[in-house]
XYZ file of C-alpha atoms in Angstrom:
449
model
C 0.000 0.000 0.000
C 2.697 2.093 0.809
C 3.335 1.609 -2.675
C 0.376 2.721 -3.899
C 0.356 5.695 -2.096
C 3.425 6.851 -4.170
C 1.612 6.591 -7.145
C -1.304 8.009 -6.394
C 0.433 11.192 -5.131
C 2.531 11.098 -8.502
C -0.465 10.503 -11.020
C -3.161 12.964 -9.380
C -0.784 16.026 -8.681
C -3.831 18.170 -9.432
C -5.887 17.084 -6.848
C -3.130 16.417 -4.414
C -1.538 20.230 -5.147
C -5.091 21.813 -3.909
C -4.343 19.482 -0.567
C -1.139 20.513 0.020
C -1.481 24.734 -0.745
C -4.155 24.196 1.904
C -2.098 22.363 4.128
C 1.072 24.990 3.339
C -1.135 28.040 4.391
C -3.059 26.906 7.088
C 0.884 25.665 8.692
C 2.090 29.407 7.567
C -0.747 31.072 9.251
C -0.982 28.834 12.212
C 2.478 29.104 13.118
C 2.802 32.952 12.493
C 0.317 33.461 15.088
C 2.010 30.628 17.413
C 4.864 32.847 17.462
C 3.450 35.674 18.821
C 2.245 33.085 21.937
C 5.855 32.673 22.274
C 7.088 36.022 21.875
C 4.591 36.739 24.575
C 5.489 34.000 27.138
C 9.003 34.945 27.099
C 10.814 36.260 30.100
C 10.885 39.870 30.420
C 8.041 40.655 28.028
C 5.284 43.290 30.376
C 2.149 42.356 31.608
C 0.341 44.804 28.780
C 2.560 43.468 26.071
C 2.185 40.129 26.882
C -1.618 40.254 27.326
C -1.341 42.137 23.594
C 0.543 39.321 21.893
C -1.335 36.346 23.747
C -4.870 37.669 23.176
C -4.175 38.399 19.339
C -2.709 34.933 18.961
C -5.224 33.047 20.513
C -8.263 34.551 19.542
C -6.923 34.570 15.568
C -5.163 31.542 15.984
C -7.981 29.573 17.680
C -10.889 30.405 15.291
C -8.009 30.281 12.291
C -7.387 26.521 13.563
C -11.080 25.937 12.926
C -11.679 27.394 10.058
C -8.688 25.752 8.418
C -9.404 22.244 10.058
C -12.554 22.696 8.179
C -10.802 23.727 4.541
C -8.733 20.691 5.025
C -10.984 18.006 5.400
C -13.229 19.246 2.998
C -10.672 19.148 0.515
C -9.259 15.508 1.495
C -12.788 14.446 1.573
C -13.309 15.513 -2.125
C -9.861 14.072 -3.118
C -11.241 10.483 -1.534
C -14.483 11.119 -2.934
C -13.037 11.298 -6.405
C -11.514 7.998 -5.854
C -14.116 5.549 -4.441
C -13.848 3.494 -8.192
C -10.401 3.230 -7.660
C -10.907 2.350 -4.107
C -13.906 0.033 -4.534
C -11.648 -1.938 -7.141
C -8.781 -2.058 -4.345
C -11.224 -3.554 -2.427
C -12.660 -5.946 -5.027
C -8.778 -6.846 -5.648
C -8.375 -7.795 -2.192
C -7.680 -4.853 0.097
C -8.148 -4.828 3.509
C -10.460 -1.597 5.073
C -7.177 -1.115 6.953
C -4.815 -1.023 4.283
C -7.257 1.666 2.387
C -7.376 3.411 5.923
C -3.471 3.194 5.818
C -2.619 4.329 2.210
C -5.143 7.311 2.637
C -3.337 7.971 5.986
C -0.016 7.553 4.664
C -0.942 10.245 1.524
C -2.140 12.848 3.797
C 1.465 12.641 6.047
C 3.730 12.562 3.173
C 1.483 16.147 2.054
C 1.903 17.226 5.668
C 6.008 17.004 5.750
C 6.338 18.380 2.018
C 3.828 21.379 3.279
C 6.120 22.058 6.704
C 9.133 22.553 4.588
C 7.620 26.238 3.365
C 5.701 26.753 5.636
C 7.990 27.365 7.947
C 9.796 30.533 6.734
C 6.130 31.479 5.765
C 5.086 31.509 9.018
C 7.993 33.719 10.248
C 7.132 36.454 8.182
C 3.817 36.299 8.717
C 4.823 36.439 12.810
C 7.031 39.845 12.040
C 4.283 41.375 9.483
C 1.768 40.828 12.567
C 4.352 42.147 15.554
C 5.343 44.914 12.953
C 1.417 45.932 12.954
C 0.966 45.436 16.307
C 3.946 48.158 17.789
C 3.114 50.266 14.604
C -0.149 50.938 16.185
C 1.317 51.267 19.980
C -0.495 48.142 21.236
C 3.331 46.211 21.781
C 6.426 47.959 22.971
C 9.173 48.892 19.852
C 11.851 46.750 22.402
C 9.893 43.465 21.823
C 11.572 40.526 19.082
C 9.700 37.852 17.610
C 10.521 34.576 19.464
C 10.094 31.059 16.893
C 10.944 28.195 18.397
C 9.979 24.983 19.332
C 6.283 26.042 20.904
C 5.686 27.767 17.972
C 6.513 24.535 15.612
C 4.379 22.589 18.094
C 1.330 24.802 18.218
C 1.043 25.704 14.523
C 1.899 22.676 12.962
C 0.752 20.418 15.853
C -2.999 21.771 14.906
C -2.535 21.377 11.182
C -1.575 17.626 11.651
C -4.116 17.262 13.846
C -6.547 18.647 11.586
C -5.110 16.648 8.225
C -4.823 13.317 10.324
C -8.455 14.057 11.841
C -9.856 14.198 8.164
C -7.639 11.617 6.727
C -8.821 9.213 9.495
C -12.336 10.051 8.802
C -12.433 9.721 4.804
C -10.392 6.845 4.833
C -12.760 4.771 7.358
C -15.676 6.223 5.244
C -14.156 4.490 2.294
C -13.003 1.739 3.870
C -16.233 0.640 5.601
C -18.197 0.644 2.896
C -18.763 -2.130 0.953
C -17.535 -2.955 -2.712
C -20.658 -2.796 -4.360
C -21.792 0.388 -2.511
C -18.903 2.141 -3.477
C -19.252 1.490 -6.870
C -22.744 2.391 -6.817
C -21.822 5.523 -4.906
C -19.248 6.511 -7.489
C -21.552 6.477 -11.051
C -24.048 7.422 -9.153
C -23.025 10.432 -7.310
C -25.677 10.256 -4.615
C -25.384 12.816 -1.591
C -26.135 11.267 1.706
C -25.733 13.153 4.716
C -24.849 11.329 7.863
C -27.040 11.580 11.360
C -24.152 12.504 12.765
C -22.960 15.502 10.276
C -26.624 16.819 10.618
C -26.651 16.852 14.272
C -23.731 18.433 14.360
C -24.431 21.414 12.054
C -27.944 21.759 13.769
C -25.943 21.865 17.313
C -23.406 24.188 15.933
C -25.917 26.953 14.269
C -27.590 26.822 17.690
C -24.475 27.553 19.543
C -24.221 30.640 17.009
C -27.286 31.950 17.188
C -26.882 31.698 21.273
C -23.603 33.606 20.865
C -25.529 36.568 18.891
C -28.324 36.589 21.416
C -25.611 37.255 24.277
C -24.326 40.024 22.432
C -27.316 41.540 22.061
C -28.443 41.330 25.359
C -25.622 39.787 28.305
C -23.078 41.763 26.297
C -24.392 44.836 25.008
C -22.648 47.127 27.670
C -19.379 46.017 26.500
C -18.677 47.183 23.527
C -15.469 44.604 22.888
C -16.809 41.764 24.830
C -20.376 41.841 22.344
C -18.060 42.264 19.113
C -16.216 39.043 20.074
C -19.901 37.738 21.198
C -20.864 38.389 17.650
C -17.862 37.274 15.776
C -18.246 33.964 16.946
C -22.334 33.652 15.872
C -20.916 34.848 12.701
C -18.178 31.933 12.487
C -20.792 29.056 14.392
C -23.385 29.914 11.654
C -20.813 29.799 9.060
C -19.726 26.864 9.738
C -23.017 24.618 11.020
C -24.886 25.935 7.037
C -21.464 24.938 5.595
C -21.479 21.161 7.209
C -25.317 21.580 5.789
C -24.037 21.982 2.088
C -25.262 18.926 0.268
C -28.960 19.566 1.433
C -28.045 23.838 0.580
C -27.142 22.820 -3.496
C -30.454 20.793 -3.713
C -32.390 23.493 -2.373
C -30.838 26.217 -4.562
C -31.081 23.484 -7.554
C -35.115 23.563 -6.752
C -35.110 27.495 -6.389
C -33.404 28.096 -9.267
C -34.176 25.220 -11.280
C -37.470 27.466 -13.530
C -35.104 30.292 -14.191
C -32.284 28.074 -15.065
C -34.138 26.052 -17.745
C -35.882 29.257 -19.185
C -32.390 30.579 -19.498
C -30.827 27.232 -21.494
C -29.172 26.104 -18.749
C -31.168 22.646 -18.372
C -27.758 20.521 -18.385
C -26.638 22.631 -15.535
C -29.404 22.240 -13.061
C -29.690 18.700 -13.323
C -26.071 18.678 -13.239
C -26.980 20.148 -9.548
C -29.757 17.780 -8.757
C -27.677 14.812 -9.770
C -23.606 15.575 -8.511
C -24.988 17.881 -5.462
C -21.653 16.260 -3.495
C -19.397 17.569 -6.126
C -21.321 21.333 -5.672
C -21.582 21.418 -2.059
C -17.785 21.175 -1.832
C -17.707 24.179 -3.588
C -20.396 25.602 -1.927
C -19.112 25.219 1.983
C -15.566 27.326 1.454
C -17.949 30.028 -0.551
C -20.169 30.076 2.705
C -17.632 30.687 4.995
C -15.969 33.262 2.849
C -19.303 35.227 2.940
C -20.096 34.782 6.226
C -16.689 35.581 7.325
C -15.830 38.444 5.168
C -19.377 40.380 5.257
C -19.518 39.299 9.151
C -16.202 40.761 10.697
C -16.376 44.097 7.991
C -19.766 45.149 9.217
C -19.459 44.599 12.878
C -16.502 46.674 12.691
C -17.761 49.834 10.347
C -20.629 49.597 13.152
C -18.645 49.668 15.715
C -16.296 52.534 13.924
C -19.563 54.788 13.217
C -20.800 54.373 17.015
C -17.693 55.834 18.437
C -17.756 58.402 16.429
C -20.871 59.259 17.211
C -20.527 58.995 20.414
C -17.202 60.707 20.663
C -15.651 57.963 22.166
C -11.455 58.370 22.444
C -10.144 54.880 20.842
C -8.683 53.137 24.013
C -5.754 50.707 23.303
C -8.107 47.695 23.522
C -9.859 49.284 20.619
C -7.584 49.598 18.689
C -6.602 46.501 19.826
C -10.111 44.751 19.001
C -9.792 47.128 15.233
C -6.120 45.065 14.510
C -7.746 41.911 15.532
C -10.883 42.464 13.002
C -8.960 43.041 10.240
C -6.735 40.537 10.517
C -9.073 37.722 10.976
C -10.775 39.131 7.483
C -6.912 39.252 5.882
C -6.033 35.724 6.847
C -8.894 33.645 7.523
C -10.738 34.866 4.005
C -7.662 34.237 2.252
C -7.669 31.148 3.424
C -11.340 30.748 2.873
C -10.522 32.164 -0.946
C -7.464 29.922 -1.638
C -9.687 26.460 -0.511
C -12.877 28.125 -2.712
C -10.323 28.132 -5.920
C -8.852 24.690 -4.801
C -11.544 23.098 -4.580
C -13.205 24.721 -7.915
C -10.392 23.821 -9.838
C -9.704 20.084 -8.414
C -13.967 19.759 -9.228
C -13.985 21.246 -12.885
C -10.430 18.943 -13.477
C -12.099 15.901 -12.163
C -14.438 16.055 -15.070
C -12.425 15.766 -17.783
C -14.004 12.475 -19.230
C -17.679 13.790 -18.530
C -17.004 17.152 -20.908
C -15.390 14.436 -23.323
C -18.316 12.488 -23.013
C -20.522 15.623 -24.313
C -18.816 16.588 -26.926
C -18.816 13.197 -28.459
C -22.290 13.497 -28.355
C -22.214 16.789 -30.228
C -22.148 19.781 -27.351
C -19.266 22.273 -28.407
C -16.905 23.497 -25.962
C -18.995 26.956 -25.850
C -21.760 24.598 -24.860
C -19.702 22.729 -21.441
C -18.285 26.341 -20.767
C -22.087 27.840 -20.467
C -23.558 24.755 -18.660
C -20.683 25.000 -16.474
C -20.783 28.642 -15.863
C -24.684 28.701 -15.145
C -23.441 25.714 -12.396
C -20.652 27.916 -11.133
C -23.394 30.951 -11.407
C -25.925 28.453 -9.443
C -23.580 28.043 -6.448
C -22.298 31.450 -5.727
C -25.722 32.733 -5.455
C -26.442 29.888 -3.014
C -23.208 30.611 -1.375
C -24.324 34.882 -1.414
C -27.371 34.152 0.364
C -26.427 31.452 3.321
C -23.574 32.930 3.808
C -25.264 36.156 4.131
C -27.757 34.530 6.530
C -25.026 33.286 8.566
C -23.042 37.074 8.858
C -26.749 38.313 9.655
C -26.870 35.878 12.951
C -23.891 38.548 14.083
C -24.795 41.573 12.640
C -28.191 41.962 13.305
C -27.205 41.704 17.017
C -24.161 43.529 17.353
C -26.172 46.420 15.991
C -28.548 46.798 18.108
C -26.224 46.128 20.888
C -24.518 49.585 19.676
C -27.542 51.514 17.784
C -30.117 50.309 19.021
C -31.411 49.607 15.665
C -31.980 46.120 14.063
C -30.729 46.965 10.916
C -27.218 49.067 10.682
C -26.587 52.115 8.450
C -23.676 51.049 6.489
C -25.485 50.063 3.231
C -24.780 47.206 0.358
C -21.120 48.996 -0.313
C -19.330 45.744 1.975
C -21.783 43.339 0.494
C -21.606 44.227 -3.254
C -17.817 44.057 -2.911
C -17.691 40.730 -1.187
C -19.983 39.382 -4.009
C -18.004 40.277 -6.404
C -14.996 38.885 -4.904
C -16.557 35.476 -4.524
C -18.242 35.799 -8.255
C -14.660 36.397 -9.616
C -12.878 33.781 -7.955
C -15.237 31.146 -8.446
C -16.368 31.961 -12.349
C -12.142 32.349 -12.791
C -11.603 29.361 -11.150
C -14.263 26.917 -12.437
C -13.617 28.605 -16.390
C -10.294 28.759 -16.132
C -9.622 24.466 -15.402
C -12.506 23.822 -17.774
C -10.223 25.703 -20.763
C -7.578 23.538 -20.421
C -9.888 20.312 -20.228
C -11.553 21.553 -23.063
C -8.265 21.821 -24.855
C -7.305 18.006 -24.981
C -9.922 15.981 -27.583
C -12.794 14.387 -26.498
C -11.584 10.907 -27.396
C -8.003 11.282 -25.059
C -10.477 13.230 -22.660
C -12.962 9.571 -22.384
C -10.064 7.407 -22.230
C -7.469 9.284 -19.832
């Protein structure tokens, strides 16, 4: 098996690169923000400093470890997902569930080491960009160096293993459990089950959200910082919990959009959606937490920007502390988010080489995949727009009238519009730009690659 896993990394480097720039970034991030926990536990570092450092690092690291943990397994899941044939005929050869647990296993380690190599220095410079911000703006004294050692190597790529090992563990006794002919099945059929399990959990997660923006509303709402971290987190919760929810999300917004769709010539794409809704919901849960994410943290802080200056309020250094924190968990987290949307949209689109072959043979022109395929891409961002929207609303709508007063906050569509168009780019490049260069090898090499 060890063998096998080899070749698999050496034939699929497509699907295998998406794994490891996920893997790369969430170590460089992780371990940038590690280092400030060490900078800040080192002797002769002040109380105030220390609190500074250790605060920014564990509130951006902690929800970053989440939020990564999350891009990672749902791009090892899809890379598994792709391969239950090849699996079920390992299986039907003679393969033991734990030698398919142990060659999926084996994959996502030999990703992990190759990823710590550059992720590494990575991580260092994201550690002095961040300390560089941080005494820029007063909040950490000009006398304090950036410590990277062997806490920071622990912490930042101790949760990244974690997480990759986690996922690996789970896809690969997924695939290994189930039985030969259900695997095949599975894999030309394209069905999307949902587990109990993965329900419950997203149900118990949006509930823990929505809790979270009820406390800042109401617990919360006399401290200003206390019910903007309140809030952040029903933003994230949400986020997350509709993500895990993403298979049942593309069927709804295949049944929603389904009339306008077909009116519009985009039949093929629609039941495309109804048919391979596993294949669109793993494009659909990084383009949720993008949304969520990005619209979430902007808004909360524009409100909470307008209300001091309304009120005349003198930015403490915790504000501006809380201020650096916002807009770094929208600079790293959503590029994260971003980089696993285009992974994932690319390693999707590539996976269907033989399918656009398939079409053509049967007399579609490339014009015809690219406009099926951009109605699906269409189809899923404006799922993604609207739950993710729902999910930044469990925050917003609560941190607002924590600060206003008001329900709704006066900032307008300017954050919205801007986040839309972000996500519209990056998917409709993404998607487009791996179906040209499927497009570009013939149909027949396409069918029998």
């Amino acid at each position: 098996m060890r063998t096998v896993s080899f070749s698999n990394l050496r034939h699929r480097r497509g699907a295998y690169l998406a794994s490891f720039l996920n893997l790369f970034l969430g170590g460089a991030i992780l371990t940038g923000f590690a280092a400030l926990f060490e900078t800040g536990s080192a002797p002769g570092v002040s109380k105030t400093d220390r609190s500074a450092l250790q605060t920014t690092a564990l509130v951006i690291g902690g929800w970053g470890a989440l939020i990564i943990a999350f891009g990672t397994a749902a791009t090892l899941s899809l890379t598994v997902r792709q391969r239950e044939k090849e699996i079920a005929l390992l299986k039907a050869a003679g393969a033991l569930p734990r030698q398919i647990r142990r060659m999926i296993t084996t994959e996502t380690a030999i990703l992990l080491a190759a990823a710590a190599v550059p992720a590494i220095p990575t991580g260092m410079v994201v550690g002095r960009t961040v300390l560089a911000a941080l005494k820029s703006s007063h909040q950490v004294s000009d006398g304090v160096g950036l410590k990277f050692g062997a806490t920071t190597l622990a912490i930042g790529l101790g949760d990244v293993a974690l997480a990759a090992l986690a996922a690996a563990i789970v896809a690969g006794r997924r695939a290994a459990n189930q039985s030969t002919a259900a695997s095949l099945v599975s894999a030309a059929t394209g069905e999307a089950g949902m587990s109990r399990k993965r329900k419950i959990a997203a149900v118990v997660v949006i509930l823990l959200g929505l809790d979270a923006g009820v406390m800042s509303a109401t617990m919360l709402k006399d401290d200003p910082n206390a019910a903007m971290a309140s809030a952040g987190q029903a933003c994230i919760l949400t986020s997350v919990g509709l993500a895990l929810l993403a298979p049942a999300l593309v069927r709804i917004a295949g049944r929603v959009l389904g009339p306008l769709m077909r009116r519009s010539g985009g039949y093929l794409a629609e039941a495309e959606l109804r048919l391979n809704a596993r294949q669109a919901a793993s494009v659909l849960m990084p383009v949720i937490l993008f949304v969520g994410l990005a619209n979430g943290t902007l808004y909360e802080q524009f409100i909470q920007d307008d209300a001091n200056r309304a009120q005349h309020v003198h930015l403490s250094a915790d504000d501006k502390g809380v201020q650096t924190l916002s807009f770094l968990v929208v600079g790293m987290i959503t590029l994260f988010a971003a980089v696993v949307v285009a992974n994932i949209a690319v390693v999707g689109t590539l996976h269907r080489r033989k399918e656009f072959g398939q079409r053509r043979l049967i007399g579609d022109t490339p014009g015809d995949v690219r406009r099926s395929l951009g109605w699906e891409a269409c189809a899923i961002v404006a799922a993604g727009l609207f739950f993710g929207s729902l999910a930044a609303l469990a925050g917003i709508i609560p941190f607002s009238y924590a600060r206003t007063g008001h329900l709704i906050p006066d900032q307008g569509v300017g954050v919205f519009l801007a986040v839309a168009a972000s996500v519209t780019a990056l998917t409709l490049a993404a998607c487009l730009g791996a179906a040209r260069r499927v497009l570009s090898v013939p149909a027949l090499a396409a069918i029998t690659a």
